[in-house]
Coordinates of C-alpha atoms and ligand atoms in Angstrom, one line a residue:
X1 CA -0.2 -18.2 -15.5
X2 CA -0.5 -15.8 -18.5
X3 CA 2.8 -14.3 -19.7
X4 CA 1.3 -11.0 -20.7
X5 CA -1.9 -9.1 -20.0
X6 CA -1.5 -6.7 -22.9
X7 CA -4.0 -6.7 -25.8
X8 CA -4.0 -9.5 -28.4
X9 CA -3.4 -6.9 -31.1
X10 CA -0.5 -4.6 -31.7
X11 CA -2.2 -2.1 -34.0
X12 CA -4.9 0.6 -33.9
X13 CA -6.8 -1.3 -36.6
X14 CA -6.8 -4.4 -34.5
X15 CA -8.2 -2.5 -31.6
X16 CA -11.0 -1.1 -33.8
X17 CA -11.9 -4.6 -34.9
X18 CA -12.1 -5.7 -31.2
X19 CA -14.2 -2.6 -30.5
X20 CA -16.7 -3.2 -33.3
X21 CA -17.2 -6.8 -32.3
X22 CA -17.6 -5.8 -28.6
X23 CA -20.0 -3.0 -29.4
X24 CA -22.3 -5.2 -31.4
X25 CA -22.2 -7.9 -28.7
X26 CA -22.9 -5.3 -25.9
X27 CA -25.8 -3.6 -27.7
X28 CA -27.5 -7.0 -28.4
X29 CA -26.8 -8.3 -24.9
X30 CA -28.2 -5.1 -23.2
X31 CA -31.2 -5.0 -25.5
X32 CA -32.2 -8.5 -24.8
X33 CA -31.1 -8.6 -21.1
X34 CA -32.3 -5.3 -19.8
X35 CA -35.7 -3.7 -19.8
X36 CA -34.1 -0.3 -19.3
X37 CA -31.9 -0.5 -22.3
X38 CA -34.6 -2.0 -24.5
X39 CA -37.0 0.8 -23.7
X40 CA -34.3 3.4 -24.3
X41 CA -33.3 1.9 -27.6
X42 CA -36.9 1.6 -28.7
X43 CA -37.5 5.2 -27.8
X44 CA -34.4 6.2 -29.9
X45 CA -35.6 3.9 -32.7
X46 CA -32.4 1.8 -32.8
X47 CA -32.2 -1.9 -33.0
X48 CA -29.1 -4.0 -32.3
X49 CA -28.8 -4.9 -36.0
X50 CA -28.5 -1.2 -36.8
X51 CA -25.0 -1.2 -35.3
X52 CA -22.7 -2.0 -38.2
X53 CA -19.8 0.3 -37.7
X54 CA -18.1 2.2 -34.8
X55 CA -19.7 5.3 -36.2
X56 CA -23.1 3.9 -35.4
X57 CA -22.3 4.3 -31.7
X58 CA -23.5 7.9 -32.0
X59 CA -27.0 6.7 -32.8
X60 CA -27.3 5.2 -29.3
X61 CA -28.9 7.2 -26.4
X62 CA -26.8 8.3 -23.3
X63 CA -27.0 6.9 -19.8
X64 CA -26.5 9.2 -16.9
X65 CA -25.8 8.9 -13.2
X66 CA -29.5 9.9 -12.7
X67 CA -30.5 6.8 -14.6
X68 CA -28.5 4.7 -12.2
X69 CA -30.1 6.3 -9.2
X70 CA -33.6 5.8 -10.6
X71 CA -32.9 2.1 -11.0
X72 CA -31.4 1.6 -7.6
X73 CA -30.5 -1.0 -6.3
X74 CA -29.9 -2.9 -9.5
X75 CA -29.1 -0.4 -12.3
X76 CA -28.4 -1.6 -15.8
X77 CA -28.8 -5.2 -14.8
X78 CA -28.7 -7.3 -18.0
X79 CA -28.3 -10.8 -16.7
X80 CA -30.5 -13.0 -14.4
X81 CA -29.6 -13.0 -10.7
X82 CA -28.2 -16.5 -10.9
X83 CA -25.3 -15.2 -13.0
X84 CA -24.3 -12.4 -10.6
X85 CA -21.5 -13.3 -8.3
X86 CA -20.6 -9.9 -6.7
X87 CA -21.7 -6.3 -6.1
X88 CA -19.8 -3.2 -5.4
X89 CA -21.0 0.3 -4.6
X90 CA -19.7 3.8 -4.6
X91 CA -19.4 5.7 -1.3
X92 CA -22.6 7.6 -2.2
X93 CA -21.6 11.1 -1.3
X94 CA -24.1 12.6 -3.7
X95 CA -27.5 11.0 -3.4
X96 CA -27.8 7.2 -3.4
X97 CA -24.9 4.8 -3.8
X98 CA -24.1 3.6 -7.3
X99 CA -24.4 -0.1 -7.2
X100 CA -22.7 -2.2 -9.8
X101 CA -23.1 -6.0 -10.3
X102 CA -20.5 -8.4 -11.7
X103 CA -20.8 -11.8 -13.3
X104 CA -17.9 -14.3 -13.0
X105 CA -16.6 -13.2 -16.3
X106 CA -16.8 -9.5 -15.3
X107 CA -14.6 -10.3 -12.2
X108 CA -12.2 -12.3 -14.4
X109 CA -12.0 -9.4 -17.0
X110 CA -11.4 -6.9 -14.2
X111 CA -8.6 -9.0 -12.8
X112 CA -6.9 -9.2 -16.2
X113 CA -7.3 -5.4 -16.7
X114 CA -5.8 -4.7 -13.3
X115 CA -3.0 -7.2 -13.9
X116 CA -2.2 -5.2 -17.0
X117 CA -1.8 -2.1 -14.9
X118 CA 1.0 -3.8 -12.9
X119 CA 2.5 -5.0 -16.1
X120 CA 2.3 -1.5 -17.6
X121 CA 4.1 -0.2 -14.5
X122 CA 7.0 -2.6 -15.2
X123 CA 6.4 -4.8 -12.2
X124 CA 7.4 -8.5 -12.0
X125 CA 6.2 -11.4 -10.0
X126 CA 9.1 -10.8 -7.6
X127 CA 7.4 -7.5 -6.6
X128 CA 5.6 -7.2 -3.2
X129 CA 2.7 -4.8 -3.2
X130 CA 1.5 -3.1 0.0
X131 CA -2.1 -2.2 -0.8
X132 CA -3.1 0.7 1.4
X133 CA -6.5 1.5 -0.1
X134 CA -9.9 0.8 1.5
X135 CA -11.3 -2.7 1.5
X136 CA -15.1 -2.9 1.7
X137 CA -18.1 -2.6 -0.5
X138 CA -16.3 -0.1 -2.8
X139 CA -14.1 -1.2 -5.6
X140 CA -10.6 -0.1 -4.5
X141 CA -9.3 -2.9 -2.2
X142 CA -10.9 -5.7 -4.1
X143 CA -9.5 -4.4 -7.4
X144 CA -5.9 -3.9 -6.3
X145 CA -5.9 -7.2 -4.6
X146 CA -7.5 -9.2 -7.4
X147 CA -5.1 -7.7 -10.0
X148 CA -2.1 -8.3 -7.8
X149 CA -2.9 -12.0 -7.4
X150 CA -3.8 -12.4 -11.1
X151 CA -0.5 -10.8 -12.0
X152 CA 1.3 -13.1 -9.6
X153 CA 3.0 -10.6 -7.3
X154 CA 2.8 -10.7 -3.6
X155 CA -0.2 -8.8 -2.1
X156 CA 0.1 -7.3 1.4
X157 CA -3.5 -6.2 2.0
X158 CA -2.8 -3.5 4.6
X159 CA -5.7 -1.2 4.0
X160 CA -5.6 2.6 4.7
X161 CA -4.7 4.3 8.0
X162 CA -2.9 2.5 10.9
X163 CA 0.6 4.1 10.3
X164 CA 2.2 2.1 13.1
X165 CA 1.3 -1.2 11.2
X166 CA 2.2 0.3 7.8
X167 CA 5.7 1.2 9.0
X168 CA 6.2 -2.2 10.5
X169 CA 5.1 -3.8 7.2
X170 CA 7.4 -1.6 5.2
X171 CA 10.4 -2.7 7.3
X172 CA 9.5 -6.3 7.8
X173 CA 8.0 -7.4 4.5
X174 CA 10.1 -5.1 2.3
X175 CA 7.4 -4.2 -0.2
X176 CA 8.7 -2.7 -3.5
X177 CA 5.4 -1.1 -4.4
X178 CA 2.8 0.9 -2.5
X179 CA -0.7 1.5 -3.8
X180 CA -2.7 4.2 -2.0
X181 CA -4.5 7.5 -2.5
X182 CA -2.1 10.5 -2.8
X183 CA -3.2 11.7 0.7
X184 CA -2.4 8.3 2.3
X185 CA 0.9 8.2 0.3
X186 CA 1.8 11.5 1.8
X187 CA 1.0 10.5 5.3
X188 CA 3.1 7.3 4.9
X189 CA 6.0 9.2 3.3
X190 CA 6.1 11.8 6.0
X191 CA 6.0 9.1 8.7
X192 CA 8.9 7.2 7.0
X193 CA 10.8 10.5 7.0
X194 CA 9.9 11.3 10.7
X195 CA 11.2 7.9 11.8
X196 CA 14.2 8.0 9.5
X197 CA 13.3 4.7 7.9
X198 CA 14.1 5.5 4.3
X199 CA 17.3 3.4 4.2
X200 CA 15.6 0.5 5.8
X201 CA 12.7 0.2 3.3
X202 CA 12.7 -0.9 -0.3
X203 CA 9.8 1.0 -2.1
X204 CA 10.6 1.6 -5.8
X205 CA 7.2 2.5 -7.1
X206 CA 4.0 4.1 -5.9
X207 CA 0.7 3.7 -7.6
X208 CA -2.0 6.3 -6.8
X209 CA -5.7 5.7 -7.2
X210 CA -8.9 7.5 -6.8
X211 CA -8.0 11.0 -6.0
X212 CA -6.6 14.0 -7.9
X213 CA -3.0 14.6 -6.9
X214 CA -0.6 17.3 -8.1
X215 CA 3.0 17.1 -9.1
X216 CA 4.3 18.7 -6.0
X217 CA 2.6 16.1 -3.8
X218 CA 3.8 13.2 -6.0
X219 CA 7.4 14.5 -5.9
X220 CA 7.4 14.9 -2.1
X221 CA 6.1 11.3 -1.7
X222 CA 8.7 10.0 -4.1
X223 CA 11.6 11.8 -2.4
X224 CA 10.6 10.9 1.1
X225 CA 10.2 7.3 0.3
X226 CA 13.2 7.1 -1.9
X227 CA 11.0 5.7 -4.7
X228 CA 11.8 5.9 -8.4
X229 CA 8.4 6.4 -10.1
X230 CA 4.8 7.1 -9.4
X231 CA 1.8 6.1 -11.5
X232 CA -1.8 7.1 -11.7
X233 CA -4.7 4.7 -11.9
X234 CA -8.1 6.1 -12.9
X235 CA -11.1 4.4 -11.4
X236 CA -14.8 4.6 -11.8
X237 CA -17.1 2.2 -10.0
X238 CA -19.5 2.2 -13.0
X239 CA -16.6 1.0 -15.2
X240 CA -15.6 -2.1 -13.1
X241 CA -13.5 0.1 -10.6
X242 CA -9.9 1.1 -10.6
X243 CA -7.5 -0.6 -13.1
X244 CA -8.9 0.4 -16.4
X245 CA -5.8 2.3 -17.4
X246 CA -2.3 3.5 -16.3
X247 CA 0.5 5.7 -17.4
X248 CA 3.5 3.7 -18.6
X249 CA 7.1 4.2 -17.6
X250 CA 7.4 7.1 -20.0
X251 CA 4.7 9.0 -18.1
X252 CA 3.3 10.6 -21.3
X253 CA -0.4 10.3 -20.3
X254 CA -2.7 7.5 -19.1
X255 CA -2.9 4.5 -21.5
X256 CA -6.5 3.2 -21.4
X257 CA -7.7 -0.2 -22.1
X258 CA -9.5 0.4 -25.5
X259 CA -10.0 -3.4 -26.0
X260 CA -12.3 -3.4 -23.0
X261 CA -14.2 -0.1 -23.5
X262 CA -14.7 2.8 -25.9
X263 CA -14.1 6.2 -24.5
X264 CA -15.7 9.1 -26.3
X265 CA -14.7 12.7 -25.4
X266 CA -17.7 14.9 -25.9
X267 CA -18.5 18.6 -25.4
X268 CA -20.8 18.4 -22.3
X269 CA -23.1 21.1 -23.8
X270 CA -23.5 19.9 -27.4
X271 CA -22.7 16.2 -26.8
X272 CA -20.6 16.3 -30.0
X273 CA -17.0 15.0 -30.1
X274 CA -14.4 17.6 -29.2
X275 CA -11.6 18.5 -31.5
X276 CA -8.3 16.7 -31.2
X277 CA -6.5 17.7 -28.0
X278 CA -9.5 19.6 -26.5
X279 CA -11.0 18.9 -23.2
X280 CA -14.2 16.9 -23.2
X281 CA -16.4 14.7 -21.0
X282 CA -15.4 11.0 -20.8
X283 CA -18.3 8.9 -22.1
X284 CA -17.9 5.1 -21.7
X285 CA -19.2 2.1 -23.6
X286 CA -18.0 -1.3 -22.4
X287 CA -17.2 -4.1 -24.8
X288 CA -17.5 -7.2 -22.7
X289 CA -19.3 -6.3 -19.5
X290 CA -22.2 -8.7 -18.8
X291 CA -23.7 -7.8 -15.5
X292 CA -24.2 -4.0 -15.9
X293 CA -22.9 -3.0 -19.3
X294 CA -22.3 0.7 -19.9
X295 CA -23.5 2.2 -23.2
X296 CA -22.6 5.9 -23.7
X297 CA -22.4 6.4 -19.9
X298 CA -21.7 10.1 -19.1
X299 CA -19.1 10.1 -16.4
X300 CA -18.9 13.9 -16.0
X301 CA -15.1 13.5 -15.7
X302 CA -13.2 15.8 -18.0
X303 CA -9.9 15.1 -19.8
X304 CA -8.3 15.4 -23.2
X305 CA -6.8 12.8 -25.5
X306 CA -3.0 12.8 -26.0
X307 CA -2.3 12.7 -29.7
X308 CA 0.3 10.6 -31.5
X309 CA 2.0 7.4 -30.2
X310 CA 3.9 6.7 -27.0
X311 CA 7.6 5.9 -27.1
X312 CA 6.7 2.6 -25.3
X313 CA 5.2 1.4 -28.5
X314 CA 1.8 0.4 -27.0
X315 CA -1.2 0.7 -29.4
X316 CA -3.3 1.6 -26.4
X317 CA -4.4 5.2 -26.7
X318 CA -3.8 7.8 -24.0
X319 CA -5.7 10.5 -22.1
X320 CA -4.5 13.2 -19.8
X321 CA -5.2 13.2 -16.0
X322 CA -8.7 14.0 -15.0
X323 CA -9.0 17.7 -15.2
X324 CA -12.3 18.2 -13.3
X325 CA -16.0 17.6 -13.6
X326 CA -18.3 18.9 -16.3
X327 CA -20.7 20.1 -13.6
X328 CA -18.1 22.7 -12.7
X329 CA -17.8 23.9 -16.2
X330 CA -18.8 27.5 -17.0
X331 CA -19.1 29.4 -20.3
X332 CA -17.7 32.9 -20.8
X333 CA -17.8 34.7 -24.2
X334 CA -18.8 31.4 -25.8
X335 CA -15.9 29.4 -24.6
X336 CA -16.2 26.4 -22.3
X337 CA -13.9 26.8 -19.3
X338 CA -13.2 24.2 -16.6
X339 CA -11.7 25.2 -13.2
X340 CA -9.2 22.3 -13.7
X341 CA -7.8 24.2 -16.7
X342 CA -7.2 27.4 -14.7
X343 CA -5.8 25.2 -12.0
X344 CA -3.3 23.7 -14.4
X345 CA -2.2 27.1 -15.6
X346 CA -1.8 28.4 -12.1
X347 CA 0.2 25.3 -11.0
X348 CA 2.8 26.1 -13.6
X349 CA 3.3 29.6 -12.2
X350 CA 6.0 30.3 -9.6
X351 CA 5.5 32.9 -6.9
X352 CA 1.9 32.1 -6.1
X353 CA 0.1 29.9 -3.7
X354 CA -2.3 27.0 -4.4
X355 CA -5.5 28.8 -3.4
X356 CA -7.6 30.8 -6.0
X357 CA -11.1 31.9 -6.9
X358 CA -12.7 32.6 -10.2
X359 CA -15.2 35.5 -10.3
X360 CA -17.5 36.0 -13.3
X361 CA -19.3 39.4 -13.7
X362 CA -21.4 41.1 -16.3
X363 CA -20.1 44.6 -17.1
X364 CA -22.2 47.7 -17.9
X365 CA -21.4 47.0 -21.6
X366 CA -23.2 43.7 -21.4
X367 CA -20.0 41.7 -21.8
X368 CA -18.8 39.0 -19.4
X369 CA -15.7 39.5 -17.4
X370 CA -13.5 37.0 -15.6
X371 CA -11.4 37.9 -12.6
X372 CA -9.1 35.3 -11.0
X373 CA -8.0 36.0 -7.4
X374 CA -4.8 34.1 -6.5
X375 CA -2.9 34.0 -3.3
X376 CA 0.7 35.1 -3.2
X377 CA 3.1 32.4 -2.2
X378 CA 3.8 32.0 1.5
X379 CA 6.4 34.6 2.5
X380 CA 6.3 36.2 -1.0
X381 CA 6.6 40.0 -1.4
X382 CA 3.9 42.1 -3.1
X383 CA 6.6 43.6 -5.3
X384 CA 6.4 40.6 -7.6
X385 CA 2.6 40.8 -7.9
X386 CA 2.4 42.7 -11.2
X387 CA 4.9 40.5 -12.9
X388 CA 3.2 37.2 -11.8
X389 CA -0.3 38.5 -12.7
X390 CA 0.8 39.5 -16.2
X391 CA 2.4 36.1 -16.8
X392 CA -0.7 34.3 -15.7
X393 CA -3.0 36.6 -17.8
X394 CA -0.8 35.9 -20.8
X395 CA -1.0 32.1 -20.3
X396 CA -4.8 32.2 -19.9
X397 CA -5.1 34.1 -23.1
X398 CA -2.8 31.7 -24.9
X399 CA -4.2 28.4 -23.5
X400 CA -7.9 29.1 -23.3
X401 CA -8.4 31.9 -25.7
X402 CA -10.3 34.1 -23.3
X403 CA -8.9 37.1 -21.4
X404 CA -9.1 37.3 -17.6
X405 CA -7.8 39.8 -15.1
X406 CA -5.6 38.4 -12.3
X407 CA -5.5 39.8 -8.8
X408 CA -2.8 38.6 -6.4
X409 CA -4.1 38.7 -2.8
X410 CA -2.3 38.1 0.5
X411 CA -1.3 34.6 1.5
X412 CA -4.0 32.9 3.5
X413 CA -6.6 35.6 2.7
X414 CA -8.9 33.1 0.8
X415 CA -11.0 30.7 2.8
X416 CA -9.8 27.2 3.6
X417 CA -11.9 24.1 3.9
X418 CA -11.3 20.5 4.6
X419 CA -13.9 19.6 1.9
X420 CA -13.9 20.6 -1.7
X421 CA -13.1 24.3 -2.1
X422 CA -15.5 26.5 -4.0
X423 CA -13.7 27.9 -6.9
X424 CA -16.2 29.6 -9.2
X425 CA -18.4 32.5 -8.2
X426 CA -20.8 33.4 -11.0
X427 CA -22.3 36.8 -10.3
X428 CA -23.8 37.2 -13.7
X429 CA -27.6 37.9 -13.8
Ligands
ZN501 ZN1 3.4 4.4 -23.1

């Protein structure tokens, strides 16, 4: 069994060497193995031998979710079928499922990447991990399980739901770690609280996958379970699945596995790199993936890079949590704005609720105006409205360099939905 799953190199330079080698290999592999990639590269006038530095990455064309859909059911396939040992697919909420294929080496690499997550979270082989994510054709269950076994901890493949069984497992098997979505984590934590089990269980860490969660939710889960720390695993089916990064015990951002893939952060409009610390779309290029390699795959997910180095000493770079999707982006007075950004500003403000709407209008003067309607906190008094609105307006101006008017409305006056809430109402034109 391996002693560590961390990268072979300790330096940024070392990572770049691995990246260049991986990039060259990937481009040649895709060019020779996939009709799709060969056609795209030929159209762009690039040959594998043109890739001589990391900077040459920008000469390569992009791949989009639409490309994957058009090639359903075997998108980006770059190896013969005899080399494929597995497939996974996304849940397919928008259009067709995204199907990804894996060779034996892909599965092996994914296991090592995921084992690194557990190592990054400070786990040992003594740990017992109750895995409460979905097992099936999607990547979650298989990923968490594979990584756990590769790491050498004890896997308890509980799956989601079934609170009765979950509670029994927590008591009988004494898992030290729970892996779940934030919603499932909250259900379990509340059930532990309801049954008064906290002193009879032994959960130290909770690892969240798949879904955006806010600090309030994490803190509630942590408190109700008596856990010490929570971690976030990003996951994208197209990029193996979950397990391609994790925040370390300092929680200064998500370290991502730059020895397995390159992540560009690009302005979704211009497709040029964003400035340091700015929000951009995560664009992936894999370095070792055989079955369905990604080359400049536009994920539509938005985040920003965290500058500087982490106190943990890892050379692996960091990005922020996922701040939203570029499809939700809007432009006002020449500035790109993401609902996630407004969301972040609002979540730092006391005295208001979690529901809000962004309204965009064009004034008689031809200029664009943004109004943000935010609910007052439950039980809050309208007297504080002016103060809270002014504070939010100030933070918006400071953080996103555009002014917006803030209106505080009554608690529960904005619509609720069990699906994704509509946030942006663009009334221009
Ligand atoms: Zn760190």
